[in-house]
Coordinates of C-alpha atoms in Angstrom, one line a residue:
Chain A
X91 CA -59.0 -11.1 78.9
X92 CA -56.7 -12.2 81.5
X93 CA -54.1 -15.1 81.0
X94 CA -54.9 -17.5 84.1
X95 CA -51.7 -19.5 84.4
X96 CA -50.3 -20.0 87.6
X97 CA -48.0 -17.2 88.4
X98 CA -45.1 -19.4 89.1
X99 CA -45.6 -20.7 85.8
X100 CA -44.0 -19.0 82.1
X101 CA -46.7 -17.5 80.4
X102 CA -47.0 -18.6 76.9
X103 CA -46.8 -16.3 74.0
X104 CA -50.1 -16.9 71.2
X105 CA -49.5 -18.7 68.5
X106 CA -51.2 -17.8 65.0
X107 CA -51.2 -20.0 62.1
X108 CA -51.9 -18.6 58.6
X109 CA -54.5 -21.7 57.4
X110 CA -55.7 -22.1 54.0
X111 CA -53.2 -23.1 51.9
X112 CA -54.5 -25.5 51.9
X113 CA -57.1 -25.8 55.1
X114 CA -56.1 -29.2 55.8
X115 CA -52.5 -28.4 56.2
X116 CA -53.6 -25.6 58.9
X117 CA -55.7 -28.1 60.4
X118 CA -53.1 -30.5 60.8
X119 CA -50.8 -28.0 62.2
X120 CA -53.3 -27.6 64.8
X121 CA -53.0 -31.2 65.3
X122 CA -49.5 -31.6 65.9
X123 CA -49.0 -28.7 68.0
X124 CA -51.7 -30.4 70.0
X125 CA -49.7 -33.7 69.7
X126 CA -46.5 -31.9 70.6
X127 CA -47.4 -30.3 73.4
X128 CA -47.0 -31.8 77.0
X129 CA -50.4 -31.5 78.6
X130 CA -52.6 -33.4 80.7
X131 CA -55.8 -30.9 80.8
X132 CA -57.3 -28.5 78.6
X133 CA -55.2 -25.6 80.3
X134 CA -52.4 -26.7 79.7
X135 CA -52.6 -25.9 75.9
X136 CA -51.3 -23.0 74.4
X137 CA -53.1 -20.1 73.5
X138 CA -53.7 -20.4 69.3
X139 CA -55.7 -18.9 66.3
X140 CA -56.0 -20.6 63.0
X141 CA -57.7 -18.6 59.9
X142 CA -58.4 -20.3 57.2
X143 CA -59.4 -17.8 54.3
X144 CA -58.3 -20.3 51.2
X145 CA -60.7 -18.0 49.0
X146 CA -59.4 -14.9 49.7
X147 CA -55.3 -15.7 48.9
X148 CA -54.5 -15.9 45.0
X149 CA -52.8 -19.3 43.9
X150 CA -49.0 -19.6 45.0
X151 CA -47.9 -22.1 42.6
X152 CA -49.9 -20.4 40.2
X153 CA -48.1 -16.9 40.8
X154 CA -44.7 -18.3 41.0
X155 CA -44.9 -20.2 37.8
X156 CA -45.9 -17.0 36.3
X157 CA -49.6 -18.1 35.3
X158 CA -51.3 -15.0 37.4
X159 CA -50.0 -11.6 38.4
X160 CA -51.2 -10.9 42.0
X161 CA -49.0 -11.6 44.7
X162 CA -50.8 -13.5 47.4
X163 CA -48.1 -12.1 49.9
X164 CA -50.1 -9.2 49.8
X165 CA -53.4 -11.4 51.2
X166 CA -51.1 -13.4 53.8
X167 CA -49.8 -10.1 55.0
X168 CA -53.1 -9.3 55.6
X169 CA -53.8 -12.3 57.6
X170 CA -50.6 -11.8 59.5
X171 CA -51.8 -8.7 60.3
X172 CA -55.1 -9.9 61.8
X173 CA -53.5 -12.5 63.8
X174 CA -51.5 -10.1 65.3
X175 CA -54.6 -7.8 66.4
X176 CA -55.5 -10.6 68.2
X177 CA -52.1 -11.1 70.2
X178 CA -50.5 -13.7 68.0
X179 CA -47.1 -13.3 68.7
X180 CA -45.6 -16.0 66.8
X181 CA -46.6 -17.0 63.8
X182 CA -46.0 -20.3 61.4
X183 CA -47.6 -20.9 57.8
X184 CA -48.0 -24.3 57.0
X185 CA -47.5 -23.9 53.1
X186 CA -43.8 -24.4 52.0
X187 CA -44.5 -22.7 48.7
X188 CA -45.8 -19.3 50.4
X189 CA -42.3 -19.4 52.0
X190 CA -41.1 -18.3 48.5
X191 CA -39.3 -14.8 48.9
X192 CA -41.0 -13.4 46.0
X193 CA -44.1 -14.0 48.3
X194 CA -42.8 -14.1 52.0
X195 CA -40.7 -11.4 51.8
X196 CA -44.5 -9.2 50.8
X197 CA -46.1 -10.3 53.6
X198 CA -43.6 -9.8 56.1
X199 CA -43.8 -6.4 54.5
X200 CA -46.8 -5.7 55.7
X201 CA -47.0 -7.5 59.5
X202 CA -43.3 -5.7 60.1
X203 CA -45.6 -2.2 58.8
X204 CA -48.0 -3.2 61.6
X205 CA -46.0 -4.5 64.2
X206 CA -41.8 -5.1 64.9
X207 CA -42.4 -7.2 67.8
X208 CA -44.2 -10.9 66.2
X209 CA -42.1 -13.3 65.3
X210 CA -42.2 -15.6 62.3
X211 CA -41.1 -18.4 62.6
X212 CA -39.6 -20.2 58.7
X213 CA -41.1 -23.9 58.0
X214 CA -38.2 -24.2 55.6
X215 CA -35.5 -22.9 57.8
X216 CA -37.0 -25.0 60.9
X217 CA -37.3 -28.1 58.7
X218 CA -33.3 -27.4 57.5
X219 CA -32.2 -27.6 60.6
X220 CA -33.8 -30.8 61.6
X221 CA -32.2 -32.6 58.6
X222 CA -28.9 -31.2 60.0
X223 CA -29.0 -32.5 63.1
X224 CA -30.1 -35.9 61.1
X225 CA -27.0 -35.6 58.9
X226 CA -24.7 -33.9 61.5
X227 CA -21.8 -35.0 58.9
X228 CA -23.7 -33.7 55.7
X229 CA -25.3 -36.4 53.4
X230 CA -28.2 -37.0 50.3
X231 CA -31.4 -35.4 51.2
X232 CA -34.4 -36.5 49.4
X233 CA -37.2 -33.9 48.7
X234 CA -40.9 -34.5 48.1
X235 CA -42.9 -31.4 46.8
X236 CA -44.8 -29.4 44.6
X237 CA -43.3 -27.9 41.2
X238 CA -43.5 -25.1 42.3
X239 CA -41.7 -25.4 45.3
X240 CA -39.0 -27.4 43.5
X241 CA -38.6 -25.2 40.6
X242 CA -38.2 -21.9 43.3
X243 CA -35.4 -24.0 44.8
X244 CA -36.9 -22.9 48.6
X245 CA -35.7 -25.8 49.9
X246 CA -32.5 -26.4 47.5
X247 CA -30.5 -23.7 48.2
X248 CA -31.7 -23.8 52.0
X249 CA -30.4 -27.3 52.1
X250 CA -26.8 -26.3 50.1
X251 CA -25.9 -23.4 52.5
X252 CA -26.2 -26.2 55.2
X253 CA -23.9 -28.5 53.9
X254 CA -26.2 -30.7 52.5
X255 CA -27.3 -31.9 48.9
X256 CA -30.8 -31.9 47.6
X257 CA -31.9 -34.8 45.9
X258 CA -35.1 -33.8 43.9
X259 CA -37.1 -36.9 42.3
X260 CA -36.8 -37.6 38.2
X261 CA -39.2 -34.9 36.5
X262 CA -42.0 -37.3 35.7
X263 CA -41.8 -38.6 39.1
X264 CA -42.3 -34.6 40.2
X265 CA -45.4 -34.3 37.7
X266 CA -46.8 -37.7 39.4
X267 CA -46.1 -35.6 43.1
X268 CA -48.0 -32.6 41.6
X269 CA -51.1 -34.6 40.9
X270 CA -51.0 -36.4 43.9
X271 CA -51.4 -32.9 45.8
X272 CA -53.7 -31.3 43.1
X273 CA -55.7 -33.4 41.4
X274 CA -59.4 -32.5 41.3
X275 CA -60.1 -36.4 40.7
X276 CA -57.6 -38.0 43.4
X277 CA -55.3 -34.9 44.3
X278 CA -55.1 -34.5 48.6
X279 CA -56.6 -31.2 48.5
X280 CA -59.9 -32.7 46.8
X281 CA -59.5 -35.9 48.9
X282 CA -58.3 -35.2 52.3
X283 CA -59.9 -37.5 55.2
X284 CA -59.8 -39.9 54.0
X285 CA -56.7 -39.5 51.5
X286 CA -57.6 -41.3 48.3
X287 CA -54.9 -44.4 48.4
X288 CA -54.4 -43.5 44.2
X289 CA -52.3 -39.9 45.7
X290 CA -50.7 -42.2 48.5
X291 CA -49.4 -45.0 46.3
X292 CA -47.9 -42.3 44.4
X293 CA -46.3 -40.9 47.1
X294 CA -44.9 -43.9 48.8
X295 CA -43.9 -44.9 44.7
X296 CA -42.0 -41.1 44.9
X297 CA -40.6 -41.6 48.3
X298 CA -38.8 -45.3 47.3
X299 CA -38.1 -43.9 44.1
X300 CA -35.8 -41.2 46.4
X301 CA -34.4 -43.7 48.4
X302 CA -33.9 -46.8 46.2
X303 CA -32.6 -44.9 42.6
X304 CA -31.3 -42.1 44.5
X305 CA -29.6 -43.3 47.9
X306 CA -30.7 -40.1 49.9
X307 CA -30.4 -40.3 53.7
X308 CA -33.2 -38.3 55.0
X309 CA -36.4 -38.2 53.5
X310 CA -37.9 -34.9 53.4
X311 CA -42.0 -34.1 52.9
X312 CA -41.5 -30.5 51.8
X313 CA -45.4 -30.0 51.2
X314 CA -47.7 -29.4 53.7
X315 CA -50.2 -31.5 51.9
X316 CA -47.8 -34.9 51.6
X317 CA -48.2 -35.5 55.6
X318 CA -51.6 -35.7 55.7
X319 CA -51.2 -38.6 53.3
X320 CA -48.0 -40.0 54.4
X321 CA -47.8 -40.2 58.4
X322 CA -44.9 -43.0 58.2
X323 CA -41.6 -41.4 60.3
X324 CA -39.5 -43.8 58.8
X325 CA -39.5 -45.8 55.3
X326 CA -37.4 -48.3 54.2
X327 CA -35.4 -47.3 57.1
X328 CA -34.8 -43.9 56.2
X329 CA -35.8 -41.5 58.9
X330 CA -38.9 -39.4 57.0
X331 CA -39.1 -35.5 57.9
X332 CA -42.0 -33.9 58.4
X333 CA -41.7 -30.4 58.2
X334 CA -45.4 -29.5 59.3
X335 CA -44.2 -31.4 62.6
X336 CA -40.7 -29.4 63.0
X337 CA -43.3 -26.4 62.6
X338 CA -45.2 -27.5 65.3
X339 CA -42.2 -28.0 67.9
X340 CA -40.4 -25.0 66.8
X341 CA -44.0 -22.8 67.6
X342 CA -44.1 -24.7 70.9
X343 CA -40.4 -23.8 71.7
X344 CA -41.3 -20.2 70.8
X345 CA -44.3 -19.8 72.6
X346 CA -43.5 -21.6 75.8
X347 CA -40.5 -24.4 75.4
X348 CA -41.5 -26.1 78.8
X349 CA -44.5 -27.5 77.0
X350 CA -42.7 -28.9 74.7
X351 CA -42.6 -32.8 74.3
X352 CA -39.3 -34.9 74.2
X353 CA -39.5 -36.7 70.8
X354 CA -38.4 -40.2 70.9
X355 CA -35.7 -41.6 67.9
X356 CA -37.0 -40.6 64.3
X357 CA -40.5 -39.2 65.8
X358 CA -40.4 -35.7 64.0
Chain B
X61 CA -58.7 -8.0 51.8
X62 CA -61.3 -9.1 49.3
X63 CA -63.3 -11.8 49.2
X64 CA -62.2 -13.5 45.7
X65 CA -65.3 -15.5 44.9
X66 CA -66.9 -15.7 41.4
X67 CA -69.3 -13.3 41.0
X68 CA -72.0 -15.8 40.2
X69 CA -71.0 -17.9 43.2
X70 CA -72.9 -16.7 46.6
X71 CA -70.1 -15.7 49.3
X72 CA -69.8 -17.6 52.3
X73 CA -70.0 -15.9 55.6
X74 CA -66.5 -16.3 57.5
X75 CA -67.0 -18.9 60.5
X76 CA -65.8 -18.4 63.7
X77 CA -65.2 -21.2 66.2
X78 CA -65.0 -20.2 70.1
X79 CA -62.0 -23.2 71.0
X80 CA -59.9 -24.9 73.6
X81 CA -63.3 -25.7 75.5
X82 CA -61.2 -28.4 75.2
X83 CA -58.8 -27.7 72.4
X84 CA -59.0 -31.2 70.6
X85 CA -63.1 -29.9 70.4
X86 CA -61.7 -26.9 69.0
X87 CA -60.0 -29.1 66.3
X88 CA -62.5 -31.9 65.6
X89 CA -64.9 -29.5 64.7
X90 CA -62.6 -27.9 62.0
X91 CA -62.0 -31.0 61.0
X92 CA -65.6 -32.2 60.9
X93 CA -66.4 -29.0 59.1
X94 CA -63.9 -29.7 56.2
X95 CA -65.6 -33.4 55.8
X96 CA -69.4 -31.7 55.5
X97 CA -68.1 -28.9 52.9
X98 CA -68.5 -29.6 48.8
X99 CA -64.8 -28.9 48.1
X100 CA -62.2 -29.9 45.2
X101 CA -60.0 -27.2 45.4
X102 CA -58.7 -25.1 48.5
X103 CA -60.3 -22.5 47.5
X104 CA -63.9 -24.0 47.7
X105 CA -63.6 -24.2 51.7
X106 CA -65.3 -21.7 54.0
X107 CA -63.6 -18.9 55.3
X108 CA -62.9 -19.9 59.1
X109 CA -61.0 -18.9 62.7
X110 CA -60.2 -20.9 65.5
X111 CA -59.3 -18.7 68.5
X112 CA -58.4 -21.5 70.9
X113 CA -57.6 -20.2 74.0
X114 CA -57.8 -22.7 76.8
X115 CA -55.5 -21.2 79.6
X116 CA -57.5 -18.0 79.9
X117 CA -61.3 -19.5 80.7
X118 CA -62.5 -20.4 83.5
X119 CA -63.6 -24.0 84.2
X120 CA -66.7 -24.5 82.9
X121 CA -67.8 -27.7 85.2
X122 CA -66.4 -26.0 88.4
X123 CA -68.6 -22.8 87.8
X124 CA -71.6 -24.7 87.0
X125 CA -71.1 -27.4 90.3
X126 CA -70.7 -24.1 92.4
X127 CA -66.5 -24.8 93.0
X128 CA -65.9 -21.3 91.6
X129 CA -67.6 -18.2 91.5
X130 CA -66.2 -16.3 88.0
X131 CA -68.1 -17.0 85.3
X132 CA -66.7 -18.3 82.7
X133 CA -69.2 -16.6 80.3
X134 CA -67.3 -13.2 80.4
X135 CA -63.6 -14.7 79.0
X136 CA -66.0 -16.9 76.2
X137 CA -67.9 -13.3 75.5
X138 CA -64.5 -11.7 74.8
X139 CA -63.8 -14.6 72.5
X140 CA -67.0 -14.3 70.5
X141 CA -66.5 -10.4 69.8
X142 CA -62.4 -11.2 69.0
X143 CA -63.8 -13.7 66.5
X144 CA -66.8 -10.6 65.3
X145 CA -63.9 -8.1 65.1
X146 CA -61.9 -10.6 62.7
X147 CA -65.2 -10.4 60.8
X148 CA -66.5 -13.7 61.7
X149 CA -70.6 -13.6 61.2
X150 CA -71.3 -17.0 62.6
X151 CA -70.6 -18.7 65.5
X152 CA -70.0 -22.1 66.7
X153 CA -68.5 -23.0 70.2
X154 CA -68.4 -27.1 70.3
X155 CA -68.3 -27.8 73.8
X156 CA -72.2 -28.7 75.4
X157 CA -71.7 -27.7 79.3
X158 CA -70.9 -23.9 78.1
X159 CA -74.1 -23.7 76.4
X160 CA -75.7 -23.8 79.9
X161 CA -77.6 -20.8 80.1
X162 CA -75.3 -19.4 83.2
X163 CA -72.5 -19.5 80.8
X164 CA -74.1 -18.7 77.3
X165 CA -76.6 -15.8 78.2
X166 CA -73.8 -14.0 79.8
X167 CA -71.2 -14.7 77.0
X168 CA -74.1 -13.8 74.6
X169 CA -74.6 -10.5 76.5
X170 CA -71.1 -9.3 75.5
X171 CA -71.1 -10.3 72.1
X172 CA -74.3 -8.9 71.6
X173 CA -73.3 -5.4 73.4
X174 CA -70.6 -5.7 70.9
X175 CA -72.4 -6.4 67.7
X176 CA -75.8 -7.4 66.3
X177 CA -75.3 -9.1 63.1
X178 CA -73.1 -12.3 64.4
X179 CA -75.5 -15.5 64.4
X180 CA -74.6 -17.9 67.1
X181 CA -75.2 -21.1 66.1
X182 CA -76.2 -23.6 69.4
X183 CA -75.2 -27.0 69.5
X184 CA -77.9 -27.8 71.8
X185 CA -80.7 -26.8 69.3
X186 CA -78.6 -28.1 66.6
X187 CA -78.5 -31.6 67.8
X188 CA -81.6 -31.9 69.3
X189 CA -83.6 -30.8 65.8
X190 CA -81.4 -33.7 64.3
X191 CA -82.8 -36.0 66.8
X192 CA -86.2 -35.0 66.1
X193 CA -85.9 -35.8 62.5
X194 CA -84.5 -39.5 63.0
X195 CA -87.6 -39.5 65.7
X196 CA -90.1 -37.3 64.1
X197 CA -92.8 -40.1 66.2
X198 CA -90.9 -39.4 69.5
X199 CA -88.9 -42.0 71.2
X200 CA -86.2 -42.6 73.9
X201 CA -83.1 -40.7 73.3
X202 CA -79.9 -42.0 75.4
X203 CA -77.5 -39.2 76.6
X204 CA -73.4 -39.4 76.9
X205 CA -72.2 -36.4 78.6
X206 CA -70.5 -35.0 81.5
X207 CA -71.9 -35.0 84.8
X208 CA -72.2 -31.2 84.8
X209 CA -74.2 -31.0 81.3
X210 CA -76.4 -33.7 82.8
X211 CA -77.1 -32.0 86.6
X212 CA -77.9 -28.8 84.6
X213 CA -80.3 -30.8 82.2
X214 CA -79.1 -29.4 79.1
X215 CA -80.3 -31.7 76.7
X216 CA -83.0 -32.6 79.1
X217 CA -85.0 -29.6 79.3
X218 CA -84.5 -29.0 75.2
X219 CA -85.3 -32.5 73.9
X220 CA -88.2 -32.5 76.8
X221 CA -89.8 -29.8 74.9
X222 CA -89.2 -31.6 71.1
X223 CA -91.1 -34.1 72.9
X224 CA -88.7 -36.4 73.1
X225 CA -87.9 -38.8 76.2
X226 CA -84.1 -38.0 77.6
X227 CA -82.9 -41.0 79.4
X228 CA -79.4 -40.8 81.0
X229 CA -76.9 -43.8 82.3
X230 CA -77.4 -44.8 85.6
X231 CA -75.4 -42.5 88.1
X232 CA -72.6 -45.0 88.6
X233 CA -72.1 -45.2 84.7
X234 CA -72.4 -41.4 85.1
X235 CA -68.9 -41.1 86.9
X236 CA -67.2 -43.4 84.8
X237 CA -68.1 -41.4 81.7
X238 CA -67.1 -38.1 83.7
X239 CA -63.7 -40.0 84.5
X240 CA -63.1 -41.3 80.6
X241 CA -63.8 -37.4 79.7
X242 CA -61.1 -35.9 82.3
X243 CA -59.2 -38.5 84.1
X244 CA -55.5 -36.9 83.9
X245 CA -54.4 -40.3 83.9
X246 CA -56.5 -42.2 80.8
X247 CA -59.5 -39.6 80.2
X248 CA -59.7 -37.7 76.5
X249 CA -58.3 -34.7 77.7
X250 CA -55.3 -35.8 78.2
X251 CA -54.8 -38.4 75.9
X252 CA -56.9 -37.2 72.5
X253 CA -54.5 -38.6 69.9
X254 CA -54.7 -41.7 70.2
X255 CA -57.1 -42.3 72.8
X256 CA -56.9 -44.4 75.4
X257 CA -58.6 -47.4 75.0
X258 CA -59.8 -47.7 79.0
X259 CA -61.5 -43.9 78.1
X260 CA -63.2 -45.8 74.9
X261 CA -64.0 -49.3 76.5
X262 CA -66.0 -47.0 79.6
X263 CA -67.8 -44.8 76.7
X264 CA -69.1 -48.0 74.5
X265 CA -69.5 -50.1 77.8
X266 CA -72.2 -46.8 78.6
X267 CA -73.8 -46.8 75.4
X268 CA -74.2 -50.6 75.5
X269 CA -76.0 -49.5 78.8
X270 CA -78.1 -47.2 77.4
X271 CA -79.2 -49.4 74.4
X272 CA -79.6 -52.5 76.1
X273 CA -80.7 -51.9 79.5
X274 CA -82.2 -48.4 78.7
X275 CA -83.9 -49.6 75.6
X276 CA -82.9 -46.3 74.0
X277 CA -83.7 -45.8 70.1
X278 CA -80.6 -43.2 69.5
X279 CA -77.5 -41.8 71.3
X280 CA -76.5 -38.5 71.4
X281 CA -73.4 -38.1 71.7
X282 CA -73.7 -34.6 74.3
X283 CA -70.2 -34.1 74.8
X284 CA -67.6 -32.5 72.6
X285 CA -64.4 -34.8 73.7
X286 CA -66.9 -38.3 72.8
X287 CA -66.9 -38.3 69.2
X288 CA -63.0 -38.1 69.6
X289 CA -63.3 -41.5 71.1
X290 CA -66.5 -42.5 69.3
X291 CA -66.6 -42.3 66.1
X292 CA -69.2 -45.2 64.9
X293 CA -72.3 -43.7 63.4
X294 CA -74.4 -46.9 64.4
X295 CA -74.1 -49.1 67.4
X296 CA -75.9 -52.3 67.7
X297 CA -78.2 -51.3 65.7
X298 CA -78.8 -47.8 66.9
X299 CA -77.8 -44.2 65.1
X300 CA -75.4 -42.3 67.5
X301 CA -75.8 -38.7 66.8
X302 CA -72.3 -36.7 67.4
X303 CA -73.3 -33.2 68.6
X304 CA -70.3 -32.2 67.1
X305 CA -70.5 -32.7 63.7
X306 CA -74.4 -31.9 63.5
X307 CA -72.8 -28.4 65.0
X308 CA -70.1 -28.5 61.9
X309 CA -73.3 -29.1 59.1
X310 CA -75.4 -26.3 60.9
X311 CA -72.3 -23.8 60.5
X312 CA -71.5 -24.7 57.0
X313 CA -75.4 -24.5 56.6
X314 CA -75.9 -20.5 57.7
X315 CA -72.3 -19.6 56.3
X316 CA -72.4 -20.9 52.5
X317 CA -75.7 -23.6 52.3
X318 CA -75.0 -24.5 48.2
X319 CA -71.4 -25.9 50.1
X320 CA -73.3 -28.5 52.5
X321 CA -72.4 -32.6 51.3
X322 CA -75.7 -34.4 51.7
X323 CA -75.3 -36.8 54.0
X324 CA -75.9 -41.0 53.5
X325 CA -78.0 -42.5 56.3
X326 CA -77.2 -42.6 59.7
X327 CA -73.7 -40.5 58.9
X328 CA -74.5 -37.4 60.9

């Protein structure tokens, strides 16, 4: 196929999103790359690939907590691989957890065996970075996520070599988070569109929680599941971070950065 | 990579979705797909891929109005067999005027050229068999789509033949649609999320047309960018059929049936 942009034009580079974990979190990438992007007809999009294989990748929290042996890096290697058959040349995963090295470092393993020249581009360290330039001076950073995540300390120790200190919720409040995501009877990834408002009130309880009893800053959603429920970009006027939308600006900036929307105050 | 079902559970087939026909189609009919699928965990969802592509394909409309000569059939062909090569084994492409047989036979040629086994599922077919059942006596059926998809008489010539009576706005209320659909300066292409509310006060002003002055008994919603806008399953009174996610049910249907919600009344 031939890329029909105007010649005077950059041509974009194809962006490939590893979907599935969980499919509404690669869906709502989708979305806000869509949102982020400045275009006023279909052409003006950027080229993109989604696949969504959620039953073909083993559980990440479930490997990283030791409860099964396979490591789905293998599987998202795989996928990586695919995507860039098909001329993805930058790639974002909108699963925090997956960014774990134990797992990441797998799959890179296997796109870097295929191909040196796709770049990946880190939700955690693209997510970092925003909170920096939030907290130019340092400050309490308030994180919501799974266990998992929590317990690998992706986002902690990401967070520390900035200058910046991690405020994780109380541990019950983190089991409440879990279920929120999880739970077959009210979790998000059962009860996506709508979200059910049992796994939002929890949510919003952990997010004020963060900012009342702990005095953080910056609110950080450090699930890809907890913006689908919790769209707010600022609560109790502290500026909330979406790091499935600093995903979708930093793949825009990599695949063509003159699409690429100004954000107006606290709209990440 | 293997497919990690349970044994006794019947695989799905891996769905592949031709995109950015426009892109929010592309995305609306992932999400509408999610919605229609049985699921409680992330692994319960269908294997999918998005290849969304808008920059590359030529402009539908334009080919079909005789404003350009290339066929946009050949760059939608090379989609399909991408999305074959992935290993996707049915097709969906949500976007009505590229199912004009100009576009589709030739798109159909090189898919088929390519491989045998890949289902395409249409969304003309689709949609019209869903009329049939809510008019299994026959009955008026009023049409919302873009000029282009009405000149060729898409839905026309299919729901003729279903015996079924098409009956499209009046040509005034035609261009206004057209102009909700791809106005750069209010129209759904540019402006998907959120809408504008001039693009969705012209769409219901036209179905108010069709279902009081037109005495229609259902609208079909025959255009991939309206149910982004419109997303009422009933208006005054009448079931308004969204191509789109009839085309979302269909997919889930020939991919993984024992996945398919059942629907309530009127939500199709």
């Amino acid at each position: 196929m031939l890329q029909r942009f105007d010649e005077h034009q950059p041509v974009p580079l194809p962006i490939g999103i590893i979907g599935g974990l969980g499919p509404y979190a690669g869906y709502d990438l989708v979305r806000k790359i869509f949102r982020w992007t400045s275009a006023s007809t279909d052409e003006d999009h950027l080229p993109l690939m989604l696949h969504s294989f959620p039953g073909w990748i083993p559980g990440r929290p479930a490997f990283l907590l030791g409860e099964i042996a396979e490591n789905p890096g293998e599987d998202i290697g795989g996928v990586m691989v695919q995507l860039a058959r098909c001329g993805a040349k930058v790639l974002g995963m909108p699963c925090n957890t997956a960014h774990s090295p134990r797992i990441l470092d797998t799959a890179l393993s296997r796109l870097r065996a295929f191909s040196s020249d796709v770049r990946f581009i880190s939700i955690i360290s693209s997510a970092v970075r925003c909170v920096s330039a939030f907290l130019p001076g340092g400050g309490r950073v308030g994180l919501l996520g799974t266990v998992a995540t929590l317990r690998t300390r992706l986002y902690q120790d990401a967070l520390e070599k900035a200058g910046l200190e991690p405020v994780a919720p109380d541990d019950s409040v983190c089991v409440r988070v879990q279920q929120a995501i999880s739970s077959p009877e009210f979790g998000i990834k059962a009860f996506s569109d709508p979200v059910s408002p049992q796994a939002r009130k929890i949510l919003l309880g952990a997010a004020k929680h963060l900012a009342e009893d702990k005095k953080v800053s910056v609110l950080l959603l450090g699930c890809t599941e907890i913006p689908v429920a919790i769209t707010e970009t600022c609560l109790w006027d502290i500026p909330v971070i979406d790091a499935t939308s600093v995903l979708a600006r930093e793949l825009i900036r990599a695949s063509c950065p003159e699409r690429l929307k100004v954000p107006r105050d606290f709209q990440i």
